[in-house]
PDB file of C-alpha atoms in Angstrom:
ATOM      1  CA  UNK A   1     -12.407-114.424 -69.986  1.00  0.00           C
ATOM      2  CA  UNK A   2      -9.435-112.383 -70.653  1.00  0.00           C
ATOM      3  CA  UNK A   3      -6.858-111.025 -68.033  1.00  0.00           C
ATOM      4  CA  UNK A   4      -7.440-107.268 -69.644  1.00  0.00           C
ATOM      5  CA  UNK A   5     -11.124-107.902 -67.537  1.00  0.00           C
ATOM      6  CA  UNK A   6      -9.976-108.593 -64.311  1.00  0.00           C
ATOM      7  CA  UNK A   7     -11.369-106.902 -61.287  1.00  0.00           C
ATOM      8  CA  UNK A   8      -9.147-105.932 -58.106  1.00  0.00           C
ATOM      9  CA  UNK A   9     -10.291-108.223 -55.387  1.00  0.00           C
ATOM     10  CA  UNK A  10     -12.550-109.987 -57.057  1.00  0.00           C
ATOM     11  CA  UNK A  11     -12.671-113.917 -56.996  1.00  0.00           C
ATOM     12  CA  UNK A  12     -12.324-116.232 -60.019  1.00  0.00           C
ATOM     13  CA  UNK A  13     -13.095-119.621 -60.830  1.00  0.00           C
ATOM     14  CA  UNK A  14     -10.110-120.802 -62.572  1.00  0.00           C
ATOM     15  CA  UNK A  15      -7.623-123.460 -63.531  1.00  0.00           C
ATOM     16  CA  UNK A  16      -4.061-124.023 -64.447  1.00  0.00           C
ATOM     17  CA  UNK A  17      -1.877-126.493 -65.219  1.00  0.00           C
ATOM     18  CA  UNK A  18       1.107-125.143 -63.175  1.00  0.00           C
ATOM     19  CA  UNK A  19      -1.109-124.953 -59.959  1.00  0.00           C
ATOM     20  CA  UNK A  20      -3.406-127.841 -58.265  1.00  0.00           C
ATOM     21  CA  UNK A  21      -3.109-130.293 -60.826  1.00  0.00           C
ATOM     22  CA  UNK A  22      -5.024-128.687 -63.377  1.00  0.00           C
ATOM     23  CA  UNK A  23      -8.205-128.587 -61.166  1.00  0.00           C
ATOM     24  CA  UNK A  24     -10.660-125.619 -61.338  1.00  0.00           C
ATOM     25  CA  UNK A  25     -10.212-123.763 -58.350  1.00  0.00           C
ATOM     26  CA  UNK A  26     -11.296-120.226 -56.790  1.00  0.00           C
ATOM     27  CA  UNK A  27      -8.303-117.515 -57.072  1.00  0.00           C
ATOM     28  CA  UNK A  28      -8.634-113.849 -55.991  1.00  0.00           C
ATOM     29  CA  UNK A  29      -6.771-110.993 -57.757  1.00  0.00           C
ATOM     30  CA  UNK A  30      -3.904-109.185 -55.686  1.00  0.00           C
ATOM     31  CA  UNK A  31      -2.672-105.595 -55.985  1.00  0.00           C
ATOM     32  CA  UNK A  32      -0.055-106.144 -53.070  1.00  0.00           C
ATOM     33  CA  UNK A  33       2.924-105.687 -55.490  1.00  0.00           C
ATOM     34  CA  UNK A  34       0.937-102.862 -56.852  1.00  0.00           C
ATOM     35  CA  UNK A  35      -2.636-100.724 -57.985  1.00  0.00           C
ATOM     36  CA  UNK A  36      -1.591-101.086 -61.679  1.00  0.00           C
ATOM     37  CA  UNK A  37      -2.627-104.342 -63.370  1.00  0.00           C
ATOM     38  CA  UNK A  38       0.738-105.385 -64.615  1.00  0.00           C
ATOM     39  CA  UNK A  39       1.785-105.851 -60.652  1.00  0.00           C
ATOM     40  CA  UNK A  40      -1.671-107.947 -60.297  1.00  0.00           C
ATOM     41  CA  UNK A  41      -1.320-111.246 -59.247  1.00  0.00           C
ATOM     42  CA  UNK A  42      -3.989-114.055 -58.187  1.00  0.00           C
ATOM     43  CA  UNK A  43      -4.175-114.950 -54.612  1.00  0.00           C
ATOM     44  CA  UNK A  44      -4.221-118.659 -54.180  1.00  0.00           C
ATOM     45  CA  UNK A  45      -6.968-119.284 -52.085  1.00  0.00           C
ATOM     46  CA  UNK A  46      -5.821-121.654 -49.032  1.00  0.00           C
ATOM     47  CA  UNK A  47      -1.856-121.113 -49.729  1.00  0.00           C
ATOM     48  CA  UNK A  48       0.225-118.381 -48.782  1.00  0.00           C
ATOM     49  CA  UNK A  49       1.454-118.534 -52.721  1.00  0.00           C
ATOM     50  CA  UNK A  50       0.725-115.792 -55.468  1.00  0.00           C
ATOM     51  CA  UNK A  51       0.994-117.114 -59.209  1.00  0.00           C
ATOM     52  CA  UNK A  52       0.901-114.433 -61.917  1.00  0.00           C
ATOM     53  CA  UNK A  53      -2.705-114.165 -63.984  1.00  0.00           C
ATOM     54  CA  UNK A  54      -1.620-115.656 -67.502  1.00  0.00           C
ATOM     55  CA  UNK A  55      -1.198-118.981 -65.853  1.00  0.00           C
ATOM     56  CA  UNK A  56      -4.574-119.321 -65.329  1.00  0.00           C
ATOM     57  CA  UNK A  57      -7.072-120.058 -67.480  1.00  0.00           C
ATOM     58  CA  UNK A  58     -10.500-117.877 -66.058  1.00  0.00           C
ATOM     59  CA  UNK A  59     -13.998-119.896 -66.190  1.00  0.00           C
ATOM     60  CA  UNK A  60     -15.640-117.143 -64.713  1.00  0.00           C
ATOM     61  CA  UNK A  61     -16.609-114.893 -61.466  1.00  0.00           C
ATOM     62  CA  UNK A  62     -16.801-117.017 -58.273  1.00  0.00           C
ATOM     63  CA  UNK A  63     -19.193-115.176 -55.575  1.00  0.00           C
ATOM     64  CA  UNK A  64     -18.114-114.626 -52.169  1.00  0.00           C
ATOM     65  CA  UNK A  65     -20.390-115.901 -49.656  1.00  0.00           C
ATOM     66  CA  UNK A  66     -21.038-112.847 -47.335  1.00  0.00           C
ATOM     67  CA  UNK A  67     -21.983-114.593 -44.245  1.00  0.00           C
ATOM     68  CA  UNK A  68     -18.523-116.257 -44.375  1.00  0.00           C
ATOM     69  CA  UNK A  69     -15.155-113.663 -44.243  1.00  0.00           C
ATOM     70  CA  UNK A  70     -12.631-114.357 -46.422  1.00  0.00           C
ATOM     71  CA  UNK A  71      -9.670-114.582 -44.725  1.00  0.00           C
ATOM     72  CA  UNK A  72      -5.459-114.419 -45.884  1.00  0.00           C
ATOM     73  CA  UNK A  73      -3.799-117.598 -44.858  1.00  0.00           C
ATOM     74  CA  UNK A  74      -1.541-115.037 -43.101  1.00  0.00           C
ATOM     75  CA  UNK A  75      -4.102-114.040 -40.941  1.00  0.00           C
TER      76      UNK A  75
END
């Protein structure tokens, strides 16, 4: 799956060797820094981090359970 097919918002299963030692994980794409996708960024699920989308390799769309609300660890 290629960056260029990203969705705002959306979540991702994904992996990267940078990030949680290379284990497949759910990320979320971020316009905070900005609408246009070269300000995107992934959200990393759990962390109050953002990592940038070419460090990632994408296995494909993760689902959002919508009983459960996805919440920023912010919040």
């Amino acid at each position: 799956m290629a960056v260029t097919s990203l969705v705002p918002d959306a979540l991702y299963w994904a992996r990267s060797s940078k990030y949680f030692d290379g284990k497949i994980t759910v990320v979320q794409v971020s316009t905070i820094f900005g609408a246009e996708p070269d300000y995107w960024t992934l959200a990393l699920l759990g962390t109050d981090q953002h990592a940038m989308p070419d460090d990632f390799e994408f296995i494909g769309p993760a689902e959002h359970p919508a009983k459960y609300p996805l919440r920023q660890a912010a919040e």
